[in-house]
Amino acid sequence: MENKNSREKIKALECNTCRKLYFPPKYHCSQCDKSDFSEINLEGEGKVYSFTVIRMPFEEFVEEAPYTFAEVALDEGLVVPGRFTNEDEKDIKINARVSFVRYDSGVNWFKIR
Ligand SMILES: [Zn+2]
């Protein structure tokens, strides 16, 4: 189901002048200082850049702990925060290939391939 809090593509902003990508959105390009952006859909393919197992989360996530919180380096060159839909500690490694699954309530969900 598609609504404003849930979507199936990972979106970023692309500077219309120098093509630098941003996630989350910015209002000024730090590279060329322009503020003219287009919203683009990223492929969502990438690899695990770093990760942490969260054992003592914020109160609203207590029932989900422990869970893995990662930074994913997308093939387009951005690093974005995310969690995994198929969480199995033995498969979560630096440089493991992942694919974006969905964005839901502020979280980017990725699948380990
Ligand atoms: Zn720029």
XYZ file of C-alpha atoms and ligand atoms in Angstrom:
114
model
C 0.000 0.000 0.000
C 1.334 3.420 -0.943
C 0.866 6.420 1.300
C 2.945 9.406 2.303
C 4.759 7.495 5.047
C 5.473 4.429 2.964
C 6.952 4.074 -0.487
C 8.827 1.589 -2.541
C 11.501 3.767 -4.064
C 14.297 5.509 -2.264
C 14.228 9.167 -3.194
C 17.064 11.645 -3.192
C 17.551 15.176 -4.388
C 19.888 15.878 -7.255
C 21.454 19.304 -7.696
C 20.413 20.571 -11.133
C 23.714 22.403 -11.533
C 26.440 19.987 -10.465
C 24.432 16.712 -10.105
C 25.536 16.064 -6.526
C 23.029 13.811 -4.717
C 21.530 14.434 -1.316
C 19.686 12.292 1.180
C 18.092 13.533 3.324
C 17.062 16.640 1.360
C 19.068 19.848 1.602
C 18.173 23.348 0.614
C 21.603 24.414 -0.544
C 24.133 22.422 -2.487
C 27.344 22.343 -0.461
C 29.336 21.757 -3.637
C 28.137 24.596 -5.880
C 25.989 26.680 -3.479
C 22.911 26.593 -5.757
C 19.476 25.672 -4.435
C 17.818 24.196 -7.486
C 17.111 20.482 -6.998
C 15.147 17.697 -8.662
C 13.731 14.721 -6.816
C 14.947 11.462 -8.313
C 14.363 7.782 -7.583
C 17.477 5.807 -6.790
C 17.926 2.175 -7.793
C 18.404 1.241 -4.148
C 21.225 -1.219 -4.799
C 24.253 -0.973 -2.565
C 26.341 -2.547 0.147
C 26.687 -2.470 3.907
C 29.042 0.335 4.855
C 28.830 -0.004 8.641
C 26.421 -1.491 11.138
C 25.652 -1.659 14.837
C 23.482 -4.085 16.759
C 21.097 -2.071 18.879
C 20.441 -3.839 22.172
C 19.165 -0.892 24.176
C 16.992 1.102 21.785
C 14.722 4.052 22.275
C 11.562 3.145 24.131
C 9.384 2.878 21.027
C 11.613 0.122 19.572
C 12.179 -1.913 22.752
C 10.141 -4.861 21.509
C 12.210 -5.081 18.334
C 15.614 -5.224 20.076
C 18.151 -6.454 19.420
C 18.123 -5.271 15.834
C 20.723 -4.069 13.385
C 21.030 -0.476 12.350
C 23.241 0.066 9.338
C 24.608 2.634 6.987
C 24.251 1.508 3.394
C 26.510 2.830 0.641
C 24.292 3.053 -2.435
C 25.766 2.475 -5.874
C 24.862 6.070 -6.752
C 27.378 7.231 -4.135
C 25.183 8.178 -1.184
C 25.354 6.654 2.282
C 21.937 6.293 3.910
C 20.771 4.828 7.235
C 18.645 1.701 7.200
C 17.525 -1.562 8.717
C 17.136 -5.070 7.273
C 14.016 -7.067 6.503
C 15.856 -10.402 6.605
C 17.904 -9.899 9.686
C 20.266 -12.741 10.404
C 23.457 -11.718 12.143
C 25.636 -14.152 10.240
C 24.683 -12.570 6.904
C 25.247 -8.975 7.940
C 28.792 -8.100 6.972
C 30.616 -5.053 5.775
C 30.281 -4.945 1.966
C 27.365 -7.439 1.865
C 25.163 -6.532 -1.131
C 21.736 -5.171 -0.236
C 18.646 -4.014 -2.118
C 16.175 -1.361 -1.017
C 12.763 -2.808 -0.192
C 10.664 0.071 1.110
C 10.576 3.251 3.124
C 8.227 3.030 6.057
C 7.618 5.508 8.896
C 11.037 7.076 8.680
C 13.035 3.881 8.139
C 14.751 2.695 4.948
C 14.376 -1.092 4.811
C 16.933 -3.131 2.892
C 17.213 -6.810 2.113
C 20.534 -8.664 2.323
C 21.003 -10.450 -1.001
Zn 25.408 21.647 -6.801
